[in-house]
Coordinates of C-alpha atoms and ligand atoms in Angstrom, one line a residue:
M1 CA 24.0 -27.6 -19.8
A2 CA 26.0 -24.7 -20.6
E3 CA 29.5 -24.2 -19.7
F4 CA 32.2 -21.6 -19.4
V5 CA 35.3 -20.3 -20.0
V6 CA 37.2 -19.9 -17.3
T7 CA 40.9 -17.8 -17.0
F8 CA 42.9 -17.0 -14.1
H9 CA 45.2 -14.0 -14.0
P10 CA 47.8 -13.1 -13.4
N11 CA 48.4 -17.4 -15.1
A12 CA 46.3 -16.7 -17.9
V13 CA 45.2 -20.3 -17.5
S14 CA 41.7 -22.0 -17.8
S15 CA 40.1 -24.0 -17.7
R16 CA 36.0 -24.6 -19.4
V17 CA 33.4 -26.3 -16.7
A18 CA 29.7 -26.3 -16.3
E19 CA 27.5 -23.5 -15.4
G20 CA 27.8 -23.8 -11.9
T21 CA 31.2 -25.1 -10.5
T22 CA 33.0 -23.9 -8.0
I23 CA 35.9 -20.9 -8.5
H24 CA 37.6 -23.6 -6.2
E25 CA 36.8 -26.2 -8.8
A26 CA 37.3 -24.4 -12.0
A27 CA 40.6 -22.8 -10.4
A28 CA 42.2 -26.9 -10.1
A29 CA 41.0 -28.1 -14.0
A30 CA 42.6 -25.2 -15.1
G31 CA 45.6 -26.8 -13.3
L32 CA 46.1 -23.8 -10.2
P33 CA 44.8 -25.4 -7.4
L34 CA 44.2 -22.9 -4.7
R35 CA 44.2 -23.2 -0.5
A36 CA 41.5 -25.0 1.3
P37 CA 41.7 -25.4 5.4
C38 CA 38.7 -25.0 5.9
G39 CA 38.4 -27.5 3.3
G40 CA 35.8 -25.4 1.7
Q41 CA 32.9 -24.4 3.6
G42 CA 33.6 -20.7 3.5
R43 CA 35.2 -20.7 7.3
C44 CA 38.8 -19.7 6.6
G45 CA 38.3 -16.9 4.0
K46 CA 42.0 -18.2 2.6
C47 CA 40.6 -19.4 -0.9
A48 CA 39.9 -15.3 -1.9
V49 CA 40.1 -14.3 -4.7
Q50 CA 39.2 -11.4 -7.2
A51 CA 36.0 -12.4 -9.4
G52 CA 34.2 -9.9 -12.6
V53 CA 30.6 -11.0 -14.1
G54 CA 30.5 -14.1 -14.7
V55 CA 30.0 -15.5 -11.5
D56 CA 26.9 -15.8 -9.4
S57 CA 25.8 -13.1 -6.5
A58 CA 27.7 -13.9 -3.0
T59 CA 26.5 -15.6 -0.6
A60 CA 25.6 -15.3 3.4
V61 CA 28.9 -16.0 4.3
E62 CA 31.0 -13.9 2.3
T63 CA 28.1 -10.7 3.3
R64 CA 29.7 -11.8 6.5
L65 CA 33.3 -12.0 5.7
F66 CA 34.1 -9.6 3.1
G67 CA 33.5 -5.3 4.6
E68 CA 31.2 -3.5 1.8
E69 CA 34.3 -2.1 -0.7
E70 CA 35.7 -5.5 -0.7
L71 CA 32.5 -6.7 -1.9
A72 CA 32.1 -4.1 -4.5
A73 CA 35.6 -4.3 -5.9
G74 CA 35.2 -7.3 -6.5
W75 CA 35.8 -10.3 -3.9
R76 CA 34.8 -14.1 -2.8
L77 CA 35.2 -16.9 -1.7
A78 CA 36.5 -19.8 -5.2
C79 CA 35.2 -21.8 -2.9
Q80 CA 31.5 -19.9 -2.7
A81 CA 31.6 -18.3 -5.7
R82 CA 30.3 -20.5 -8.6
V83 CA 30.3 -20.1 -12.4
I84 CA 27.3 -18.5 -14.3
G85 CA 30.0 -17.3 -17.0
D86 CA 32.6 -16.9 -18.9
A87 CA 34.6 -15.3 -16.4
E88 CA 37.3 -13.7 -15.6
I89 CA 39.0 -13.9 -11.9
N90 CA 42.9 -12.4 -10.0
V91 CA 44.4 -15.2 -7.6
P92 CA 45.7 -13.5 -5.4
S93 CA 49.0 -15.1 -4.1
A94 CA 48.4 -15.9 -0.7
S95 CA 45.5 -17.7 -1.6
L96 CA 47.5 -20.0 -4.1
L97 CA 48.2 -24.0 -2.9
I98 CA 52.1 -23.8 -4.1
E99 CA 55.2 -25.5 -3.6
H100 CA 57.6 -24.2 -0.1
R101 CA 60.6 -25.5 1.8
I102 CA 60.1 -29.7 2.6
Q103 CA 62.2 -31.2 4.4
I104 CA 63.8 -33.7 2.6
E105 CA 66.7 -34.7 5.0
G106 CA 66.3 -36.9 8.2
V107 CA 68.9 -38.5 10.5
A108 CA 69.0 -42.3 9.8
R109 CA 70.2 -44.6 12.5
E110 CA 73.2 -47.4 11.8
V111 CA 71.3 -50.5 11.1
L112 CA 72.9 -53.9 9.2
V113 CA 71.2 -53.4 6.1
E114 CA 68.5 -56.7 5.5
P115 CA 65.6 -55.7 3.8
A116 CA 62.5 -57.6 3.3
V117 CA 62.7 -58.0 -0.1
T118 CA 66.0 -60.2 -1.6
K119 CA 67.5 -61.0 -4.7
I120 CA 69.9 -64.4 -5.0
P121 CA 71.5 -65.5 -8.5
L122 CA 70.6 -69.2 -9.6
R123 CA 72.8 -71.5 -12.8
L124 CA 70.4 -74.4 -12.3
P125 CA 71.1 -77.9 -14.2
R126 CA 68.7 -78.0 -17.2
P127 CA 67.1 -81.1 -17.1
S128 CA 68.3 -84.9 -17.9
R129 CA 66.9 -88.8 -18.6
D130 CA 69.2 -88.4 -14.7
D131 CA 67.3 -85.7 -13.4
A132 CA 64.2 -84.6 -15.4
S133 CA 62.7 -82.7 -11.4
A134 CA 60.0 -80.2 -11.9
D135 CA 61.1 -76.7 -12.7
L136 CA 59.9 -75.4 -9.7
N137 CA 61.4 -78.4 -7.1
R138 CA 64.4 -76.8 -9.2
V139 CA 64.2 -73.8 -8.2
M140 CA 63.0 -74.5 -4.8
Q141 CA 66.0 -76.5 -4.4
A142 CA 68.1 -74.1 -5.8
L143 CA 66.6 -71.4 -2.5
G144 CA 67.9 -73.6 0.2
G145 CA 65.1 -74.5 2.3
G146 CA 64.8 -71.4 3.5
V147 CA 62.4 -70.4 1.0
R148 CA 58.7 -71.1 0.8
P149 CA 57.2 -71.7 -3.1
P150 CA 55.3 -68.4 -5.2
R151 CA 51.7 -67.8 -3.8
A152 CA 51.0 -66.3 -6.9
I153 CA 50.1 -68.4 -9.7
A154 CA 52.0 -65.5 -12.3
T155 CA 55.4 -66.9 -10.8
L156 CA 54.8 -70.4 -12.3
R157 CA 53.3 -70.3 -14.9
Q158 CA 55.6 -68.1 -15.9
L159 CA 58.5 -70.0 -14.9
P160 CA 58.7 -73.0 -17.5
G161 CA 59.6 -70.4 -20.8
L162 CA 61.6 -68.3 -17.9
L163 CA 64.4 -70.6 -17.1
R164 CA 64.0 -72.3 -21.5
A165 CA 64.5 -68.5 -22.5
S166 CA 67.0 -67.9 -20.4
N167 CA 69.4 -70.6 -20.3
Y168 CA 68.7 -71.8 -16.8
E169 CA 70.7 -68.6 -14.8
V170 CA 67.8 -66.7 -13.7
T171 CA 67.5 -64.2 -11.3
A172 CA 64.7 -65.4 -7.4
V173 CA 63.0 -62.0 -6.2
V174 CA 62.5 -62.9 -2.9
S175 CA 60.5 -60.5 -1.0
D176 CA 59.6 -61.9 3.0
G177 CA 60.6 -65.9 2.7
V178 CA 58.8 -65.7 0.0
L179 CA 59.9 -66.7 -3.9
A180 CA 58.1 -64.0 -4.9
S181 CA 59.0 -64.0 -9.1
L182 CA 61.7 -64.8 -11.5
E183 CA 64.1 -62.5 -13.6
A184 CA 66.0 -63.8 -16.9
G185 CA 70.2 -62.9 -15.5
D186 CA 71.5 -61.4 -12.8
T187 CA 69.5 -58.8 -11.7
T188 CA 70.9 -59.0 -9.0
E189 CA 71.9 -55.3 -8.2
A190 CA 68.6 -54.1 -9.9
C191 CA 66.8 -54.0 -5.9
Y192 CA 64.9 -50.7 -5.0
G193 CA 62.6 -50.0 -2.7
A194 CA 61.0 -46.8 -1.6
A195 CA 59.7 -45.4 1.3
V196 CA 57.2 -43.3 1.2
D197 CA 56.4 -40.5 4.1
I198 CA 53.3 -39.4 3.5
G199 CA 52.7 -36.2 5.8
T200 CA 49.4 -33.9 5.8
T201 CA 50.3 -31.0 3.7
T202 CA 53.8 -33.1 2.3
V203 CA 55.0 -36.2 0.5
V204 CA 58.2 -38.1 0.9
V205 CA 58.9 -40.9 -1.4
Y206 CA 62.8 -42.1 -0.9
L207 CA 63.5 -44.8 -3.4
C208 CA 66.3 -46.5 -2.0
H209 CA 68.6 -49.6 -3.4
L210 CA 67.7 -52.3 -0.7
P211 CA 70.8 -54.2 -1.2
S212 CA 72.6 -51.2 0.3
G213 CA 70.1 -48.8 2.3
E214 CA 71.1 -46.3 -0.4
V215 CA 68.6 -43.7 -0.7
V216 CA 69.2 -43.3 -4.5
G217 CA 66.6 -41.0 -4.9
V218 CA 64.1 -38.5 -3.6
S219 CA 61.2 -36.6 -4.6
S220 CA 58.4 -34.7 -3.1
G221 CA 55.5 -32.2 -3.5
L222 CA 52.5 -31.3 -1.8
N223 CA 49.4 -33.5 -0.4
P224 CA 47.2 -33.1 -3.3
Q225 CA 43.9 -34.1 -0.2
A226 CA 44.8 -30.0 0.6
R227 CA 42.4 -28.3 -2.1
Y228 CA 39.8 -30.7 0.0
G229 CA 40.6 -29.3 3.4
E230 CA 44.5 -28.8 4.7
D231 CA 43.6 -30.0 8.5
V232 CA 42.2 -33.4 9.6
I233 CA 39.7 -33.4 11.1
S234 CA 38.7 -31.2 7.4
R235 CA 39.7 -34.7 5.6
L236 CA 38.1 -36.3 7.9
Q237 CA 34.5 -34.9 8.1
M238 CA 34.6 -35.3 4.1
A239 CA 36.2 -39.0 4.0
I240 CA 33.0 -39.5 6.7
S241 CA 30.4 -37.4 5.3
E242 CA 30.8 -36.8 1.9
Q243 CA 29.0 -39.5 -1.2
K244 CA 32.7 -40.9 -2.3
G245 CA 34.9 -38.7 0.1
L246 CA 36.3 -41.6 0.7
T247 CA 37.5 -42.7 -2.7
K248 CA 38.9 -39.3 -4.3
L249 CA 40.8 -38.5 -0.9
S250 CA 43.0 -41.3 -1.1
G251 CA 42.7 -41.7 -5.1
A252 CA 43.6 -38.2 -5.1
V253 CA 47.5 -38.8 -2.3
R254 CA 47.6 -42.7 -4.6
K255 CA 48.5 -41.5 -7.9
L256 CA 50.9 -38.3 -6.2
I257 CA 53.2 -41.1 -4.9
D258 CA 53.2 -43.2 -8.3
D259 CA 54.1 -40.1 -9.7
L260 CA 56.9 -39.0 -7.3
I261 CA 57.5 -43.0 -7.0
G262 CA 58.0 -42.8 -11.1
Q263 CA 60.2 -38.5 -11.0
A264 CA 62.5 -40.3 -8.4
A265 CA 62.8 -43.4 -10.2
S266 CA 63.6 -41.6 -13.9
D267 CA 65.9 -39.4 -12.5
A268 CA 67.6 -42.5 -10.7
G269 CA 67.4 -43.9 -13.9
V270 CA 66.1 -47.4 -12.1
A271 CA 63.0 -48.9 -14.4
R272 CA 59.9 -49.6 -12.0
E273 CA 60.0 -53.4 -12.3
S274 CA 64.0 -52.8 -10.4
I275 CA 61.5 -51.6 -7.2
Y276 CA 60.2 -54.0 -5.1
E277 CA 58.9 -53.4 -2.6
V278 CA 57.3 -49.8 -0.7
V279 CA 56.4 -48.7 3.1
V280 CA 54.4 -46.0 4.0
V281 CA 54.7 -43.8 7.0
G282 CA 51.9 -41.2 8.1
N283 CA 49.6 -39.8 10.4
T284 CA 46.7 -42.8 12.0
T285 CA 44.8 -40.6 10.1
M286 CA 46.7 -41.1 6.2
C287 CA 47.3 -44.3 7.3
H288 CA 43.7 -44.6 6.3
L289 CA 43.0 -42.9 4.2
F290 CA 46.0 -44.4 1.5
L291 CA 44.0 -48.0 2.0
E292 CA 40.4 -46.4 1.7
V293 CA 39.8 -47.6 4.7
S294 CA 36.8 -45.5 7.0
P295 CA 38.2 -43.4 9.2
I296 CA 34.9 -42.8 11.0
G297 CA 35.9 -44.1 14.5
L298 CA 38.3 -40.5 14.9
A299 CA 36.3 -38.4 14.0
A300 CA 34.4 -38.8 18.3
V301 CA 35.6 -39.8 21.9
P302 CA 37.2 -42.0 22.0
F303 CA 38.7 -41.2 18.6
A304 CA 39.1 -45.3 17.8
P305 CA 40.3 -46.3 14.2
S306 CA 39.6 -48.5 13.0
F307 CA 43.6 -50.4 11.9
S308 CA 45.9 -50.1 14.4
S309 CA 48.9 -52.9 12.9
A310 CA 50.7 -53.1 10.8
Q311 CA 49.0 -53.5 7.0
T312 CA 50.7 -55.0 3.9
V313 CA 49.4 -55.4 0.3
G314 CA 49.3 -55.6 -2.8
A315 CA 52.1 -52.9 -5.0
E316 CA 49.3 -53.2 -8.4
E317 CA 45.9 -53.1 -5.6
L318 CA 47.1 -49.7 -3.9
G319 CA 47.4 -48.4 -7.9
L320 CA 51.7 -48.4 -7.1
R321 CA 52.9 -48.3 -10.3
I322 CA 56.0 -51.3 -9.6
D323 CA 57.2 -55.0 -9.8
R324 CA 54.2 -56.2 -10.4
E325 CA 54.1 -58.6 -7.3
G326 CA 55.7 -55.9 -5.0
R327 CA 53.3 -55.1 -2.1
V328 CA 53.2 -51.9 -0.2
Y329 CA 54.0 -51.8 4.1
V330 CA 52.4 -49.6 6.2
V331 CA 54.5 -48.9 9.2
P332 CA 51.6 -49.6 12.3
N333 CA 49.7 -47.2 13.8
I334 CA 50.3 -46.0 17.9
G335 CA 46.5 -44.8 18.5
G336 CA 43.8 -42.3 16.9
F337 CA 46.2 -39.3 17.0
V338 CA 49.8 -40.8 16.9
G339 CA 50.8 -43.1 14.4
A340 CA 53.3 -44.6 11.8
D341 CA 55.2 -41.8 11.6
T342 CA 55.5 -41.4 14.8
V343 CA 56.8 -44.8 15.4
G344 CA 58.8 -43.7 11.7
V345 CA 60.6 -41.4 14.9
I346 CA 60.6 -43.2 17.6
I347 CA 62.9 -46.3 15.7
S348 CA 65.0 -43.0 13.8
S349 CA 66.3 -41.4 17.1
E350 CA 66.6 -44.7 18.7
L351 CA 64.0 -43.6 21.7
E352 CA 62.7 -47.2 22.0
D353 CA 66.1 -47.9 24.1
S354 CA 66.8 -44.2 25.2
R355 CA 68.8 -44.2 28.9
G356 CA 68.3 -41.6 30.0
L357 CA 65.2 -38.7 29.2
R358 CA 65.3 -37.5 25.7
V359 CA 62.0 -35.8 24.7
A360 CA 60.5 -35.9 21.2
V361 CA 58.3 -33.2 19.3
D362 CA 57.2 -33.5 15.9
I363 CA 56.4 -30.2 14.4
G364 CA 54.4 -30.3 11.1
T365 CA 50.0 -29.9 10.9
N366 CA 50.2 -30.9 14.2
G367 CA 52.9 -31.8 16.6
E368 CA 53.0 -35.3 18.3
I369 CA 55.3 -35.8 21.4
V370 CA 56.6 -38.3 22.7
V371 CA 58.8 -39.3 25.9
A372 CA 60.6 -41.8 27.1
E373 CA 63.3 -42.9 29.3
N374 CA 64.4 -46.1 30.4
G375 CA 62.4 -48.6 27.3
E376 CA 59.4 -46.0 28.6
L377 CA 57.5 -45.2 26.3
Y378 CA 55.0 -42.0 26.2
A379 CA 53.4 -40.5 22.9
C380 CA 51.0 -37.3 22.1
S381 CA 49.3 -35.1 19.7
T382 CA 47.9 -32.0 19.9
A383 CA 46.1 -29.4 17.4
A384 CA 49.5 -27.1 17.7
G385 CA 51.0 -27.7 13.9
P386 CA 47.3 -25.2 11.8
A387 CA 48.8 -22.4 13.3
F388 CA 52.6 -22.3 12.4
E389 CA 51.8 -23.3 8.9
G390 CA 49.9 -20.4 8.3
A391 CA 46.0 -22.1 8.8
R392 CA 44.3 -19.5 11.9
I393 CA 46.1 -17.0 11.5
S394 CA 45.5 -13.8 9.8
Q395 CA 48.1 -13.5 7.0
G396 CA 49.5 -16.5 7.6
M397 CA 50.7 -19.1 4.9
R398 CA 53.1 -21.8 4.4
A399 CA 57.0 -21.8 3.9
A400 CA 56.9 -20.5 0.4
A401 CA 58.1 -18.1 -1.8
G402 CA 56.9 -13.9 -0.1
A403 CA 56.4 -15.4 4.0
I404 CA 58.1 -14.0 6.4
D405 CA 60.5 -16.4 8.1
E406 CA 62.5 -14.2 9.5
V407 CA 62.1 -11.6 12.2
T408 CA 64.5 -9.0 14.1
I409 CA 63.0 -5.9 15.5
D410 CA 65.9 -3.3 16.9
H411 CA 65.1 0.5 16.1
D412 CA 62.8 -0.8 13.8
V413 CA 61.7 -4.0 12.0
F414 CA 63.6 -5.9 9.5
C415 CA 62.3 -8.8 7.7
H416 CA 63.8 -12.4 5.8
V417 CA 61.6 -12.8 3.4
L418 CA 61.4 -16.7 1.2
G419 CA 62.5 -15.8 -2.5
D420 CA 62.8 -12.9 -4.2
V421 CA 59.4 -11.8 -4.6
P422 CA 57.4 -9.3 -1.9
A423 CA 56.3 -9.8 1.0
V424 CA 52.3 -11.4 1.0
G425 CA 52.6 -13.7 4.8
L426 CA 53.9 -15.1 8.0
C427 CA 55.3 -18.6 8.2
G428 CA 55.0 -20.4 11.3
S429 CA 59.2 -19.6 11.9
G430 CA 58.1 -16.5 10.9
L431 CA 55.5 -15.9 13.0
V432 CA 57.6 -17.5 16.2
D433 CA 59.9 -14.8 15.8
A434 CA 57.9 -12.0 15.5
I435 CA 56.7 -12.3 18.4
A436 CA 59.0 -13.4 19.6
E437 CA 61.4 -10.5 19.2
M438 CA 57.8 -8.7 19.9
V439 CA 58.1 -9.9 23.8
K440 CA 61.7 -9.2 23.5
V441 CA 61.2 -5.5 23.9
G442 CA 57.9 -5.3 25.6
L443 CA 55.1 -5.0 22.4
I444 CA 54.2 -7.8 23.9
D445 CA 53.1 -9.0 27.5
E446 CA 54.0 -11.9 29.3
T447 CA 50.1 -12.8 29.2
G448 CA 50.1 -12.4 25.0
R449 CA 48.3 -8.3 25.4
L450 CA 49.0 -6.5 22.9
R451 CA 50.6 -3.1 24.1
K452 CA 48.8 0.5 22.6
P453 CA 50.3 2.4 22.0
E454 CA 50.3 4.9 24.6
E455 CA 52.2 2.3 26.8
T456 CA 55.1 2.1 24.6
G457 CA 57.1 4.7 24.8
S458 CA 60.5 3.8 26.0
L459 CA 59.9 2.2 21.9
P460 CA 62.1 3.4 19.0
E461 CA 59.4 6.1 17.1
K462 CA 59.9 4.0 14.7
V463 CA 58.8 0.9 16.0
R464 CA 55.4 2.8 17.7
Q465 CA 54.6 3.6 13.5
R466 CA 53.8 -0.1 13.1
L467 CA 51.5 -0.3 16.2
V468 CA 48.5 -0.6 14.5
Q469 CA 44.2 -0.2 15.4
N470 CA 42.0 -1.8 12.4
D471 CA 39.1 -1.7 12.3
K472 CA 38.6 -5.4 13.5
S473 CA 41.7 -5.0 16.6
L474 CA 45.4 -3.7 16.8
E475 CA 47.7 -5.4 15.0
F476 CA 52.0 -5.0 14.9
V477 CA 53.2 -4.0 11.2
L478 CA 56.1 -6.3 10.3
A479 CA 56.3 -4.6 6.4
G480 CA 53.7 -1.7 5.4
A481 CA 52.5 -1.9 1.2
E482 CA 55.3 -0.1 0.7
E483 CA 57.9 -1.9 1.8
S484 CA 56.2 -4.9 0.7
G485 CA 55.6 -3.6 -3.3
A486 CA 52.7 -5.8 -2.4
G487 CA 49.7 -6.1 0.9
K488 CA 50.7 -5.2 4.0
V489 CA 51.4 -7.9 6.5
A490 CA 50.8 -8.3 10.2
V491 CA 50.5 -9.7 13.6
S492 CA 47.0 -9.5 15.2
A493 CA 46.0 -9.2 18.4
R494 CA 44.1 -12.9 17.7
D495 CA 47.5 -14.3 16.1
V496 CA 49.6 -13.7 19.1
R497 CA 45.7 -16.0 21.4
E498 CA 46.1 -18.5 18.1
L499 CA 50.0 -19.0 18.7
Q500 CA 49.9 -19.0 22.8
L501 CA 46.5 -21.8 21.6
A502 CA 48.6 -23.7 19.7
K503 CA 52.6 -23.6 22.1
G504 CA 50.4 -23.8 25.3
A505 CA 48.7 -27.3 24.4
I506 CA 52.7 -28.5 23.3
Y507 CA 54.0 -27.5 26.2
A508 CA 51.1 -28.5 28.5
G509 CA 52.4 -31.8 25.9
I510 CA 54.9 -32.5 27.0
G511 CA 55.0 -31.3 30.5
L512 CA 52.4 -34.2 31.3
L513 CA 53.7 -37.1 30.1
L514 CA 56.8 -35.9 31.7
D515 CA 54.3 -36.3 34.6
K516 CA 54.0 -40.5 33.8
L517 CA 57.8 -40.8 34.4
G518 CA 57.5 -39.3 37.2
R519 CA 60.3 -36.5 35.8
K520 CA 61.2 -33.4 34.8
V521 CA 61.0 -30.9 32.0
A522 CA 65.3 -30.2 33.8
D523 CA 65.7 -33.9 33.8
I524 CA 65.3 -34.4 29.4
E525 CA 69.2 -35.3 28.6
K526 CA 67.9 -34.4 24.7
L527 CA 65.3 -33.0 23.0
L528 CA 64.7 -33.9 19.3
L529 CA 62.3 -31.1 17.3
A530 CA 61.5 -33.5 13.9
G531 CA 60.2 -32.4 10.7
A532 CA 61.1 -28.6 9.1
F533 CA 59.4 -26.8 11.2
G534 CA 62.2 -27.6 13.6
N535 CA 64.7 -27.3 11.2
Y536 CA 64.1 -23.8 11.2
I537 CA 62.4 -22.4 13.6
R538 CA 65.1 -19.7 15.8
R539 CA 66.0 -22.0 19.0
E540 CA 66.2 -18.6 21.5
S541 CA 62.7 -17.3 19.7
A542 CA 61.1 -20.8 20.5
V543 CA 62.8 -20.9 24.1
R544 CA 61.8 -17.3 24.0
I545 CA 57.8 -17.4 24.5
G546 CA 57.7 -20.6 25.2
L547 CA 57.2 -23.0 23.1
V548 CA 59.6 -25.5 24.1
P549 CA 62.7 -26.2 27.6
A550 CA 64.2 -23.2 28.5
L551 CA 67.4 -26.1 28.1
P552 CA 71.1 -25.7 27.7
A553 CA 71.1 -25.2 23.8
E554 CA 73.7 -28.0 23.8
R555 CA 70.2 -30.3 24.7
I556 CA 68.0 -29.7 21.8
E557 CA 68.9 -30.6 18.7
S558 CA 67.0 -30.5 15.6
I559 CA 67.4 -34.7 13.8
G560 CA 64.8 -33.4 10.7
N561 CA 62.0 -35.7 8.9
A562 CA 62.8 -38.3 10.7
A563 CA 59.5 -39.6 9.9
G564 CA 60.2 -40.2 6.9
A565 CA 63.7 -41.8 7.9
G566 CA 62.3 -44.2 10.2
A567 CA 60.6 -45.3 6.7
R568 CA 63.8 -45.7 5.3
L569 CA 65.1 -47.8 8.4
A570 CA 62.2 -50.0 7.5
L571 CA 62.9 -50.4 4.1
C572 CA 65.6 -51.8 4.5
S573 CA 66.1 -53.8 8.0
V574 CA 62.9 -56.8 8.4
A575 CA 64.7 -56.1 12.5
L576 CA 63.7 -52.7 11.8
R577 CA 60.8 -52.9 10.6
R578 CA 59.9 -55.8 14.0
K579 CA 61.2 -52.9 16.8
A580 CA 58.5 -51.1 14.9
E581 CA 55.5 -53.1 15.6
E582 CA 56.4 -53.3 18.4
V583 CA 57.1 -49.4 19.6
A584 CA 53.3 -49.0 18.4
R585 CA 52.3 -51.5 21.2
R586 CA 55.0 -50.5 23.7
T587 CA 54.5 -46.8 23.5
R588 CA 51.1 -45.6 26.0
H589 CA 48.6 -43.2 24.1
V590 CA 48.0 -40.2 25.8
E591 CA 44.5 -38.9 25.0
L592 CA 45.9 -35.5 26.2
S593 CA 41.4 -34.1 26.7
E594 CA 41.7 -36.9 29.5
E595 CA 44.2 -35.9 31.5
E596 CA 43.5 -35.0 34.1
G597 CA 45.2 -31.4 35.5
F598 CA 45.7 -30.5 31.5
Y599 CA 43.8 -27.6 31.1
S600 CA 44.4 -26.4 34.1
R601 CA 48.6 -26.7 32.4
F602 CA 47.5 -25.6 29.7
A603 CA 46.6 -21.9 31.0
D604 CA 49.7 -21.8 32.5
A605 CA 52.0 -23.0 29.4
M606 CA 49.9 -20.6 27.4
A607 CA 52.2 -17.2 29.1
L608 CA 54.8 -16.3 26.8
R609 CA 58.1 -16.2 28.6
P610 CA 61.0 -19.0 28.7
M611 CA 60.3 -21.9 30.8
A612 CA 62.2 -24.2 32.1
D613 CA 60.0 -26.4 34.2
T614 CA 56.6 -26.9 33.5
A615 CA 53.8 -25.7 35.9
V616 CA 52.5 -27.7 39.0
D617 CA 56.0 -28.7 39.4
Ligands
FES701 S1 36.3 -19.8 3.0 FE1 37.1 -21.7 1.3 S2 37.7 -23.0 1.8 FE2 38.1 -22.0 4.0

């Protein structure tokens, strides 16, 4: 088959690919991954690029999506356009899958450091005429009764040579009460583990010193599965319906985790062989994909996962290069769409022991909600995140360079843009801010209707001029092409509706879970906002549009990456690991769509106003 060179601008990187390869695949081969929120199905339009010669003709989906002028200017969807000759492609920054703001802090409760892996230094008596006991017996006796003999034959095989070469001074690595391996000399301080938070969008690795529980290194990267689809649903579909789809998705995230562990270790001056355990949290789908277990049951009602209990697997089997006997522990899931990451949020913010009424909302690519009081726990998940991560917003993007993340409307519109670059889109916190400010000045009414220019006579002229009718609908321009130096960035009537759907689902979810405890919004003692979004969102804006309940400021707290903090706790404390298992069993999973009254509550919660209590109270 013929091969052609595809060059991507402005980066001037290229790849050589076979005829018929999509531009999306060619870009990935050139090390320039592009966005694919819809999984490359030609529905989202987020992978738009400009192509000249060397690509096939526009498909029917592209002719529907682009106008005549755009098609004439060479606009194509990278997931649809195929290479038929040497090609030059222009990639707008909004189509790039780029690094963005990632939450790597996070709270952590105080715990007794008591990891599953410990190291015990041993000085053993040499064999003598009086004591000719076996090498293994010698080791086991020195370890005392609490440690069980090794399971792996490799440990036994290393024993005779190691004891003699190290002068009978060795360190025993004990994992969950079993002798896992022996090392020459005293290596007790070189004992590390990695806690991993697999987010749908980002993956964070915390390298921890196990004897002290201290974090010695952090690394993070974009989940490479995003190139196959930005949301959970498109990845589920790929895993189930595409041949080798599951293997590809699993391999991609495992390779990233292995790289991130290597990066954190080399930054901290730690050898990979001194890492003995990896603890993983993620939503239920991410846990399935990581372990390469088919998530087939999650694709349709009743959303039954293939497993929900904790899993322990050899690190080598998963391609993670740590100690030869190293293991991976995957924290248990609660249900189909409430996963180990939510268990992490619960244990790191001590919700399971909470006396007063606490609510945690983790807004990532999905929105998970937990309510807790006096040991009772309820959790649910809403498909709220994509709007906040830009997936269904016309100029939405993640919090990367070029994203408007703060908006103020006064006599004109003032935007803050991330990075030292022109505005190219709007991230979640910017969207919430923009809509809250538009509500404040009366550009949008409570029902979410964008007012027509003739209804906004009382507004400053500069603000009014930003309301424009484009060929499809009314939109409000935050940054015009001349202001941004790039393209125009605007909020459309449809974007307002998308935000209403997302925030309505979150608010209705909170209300329904509170119902389970017979409580109201006003009873909430602490509202905990987890995840990157929870940290960056302006609270006044979130309250103004009813994304979070209108509680006094001191009752709302941002808790950072609480899921990752939970993974660290499960790594450094066996007691917390057992607690995580108990929490996963004990938390009652509520499937919102099956709850009576959900849809009417959802419809009410779409109103853009401060919400002091849930709709039916
Ligand atoms: S349209 Fe190409 S990835 Fe969605």
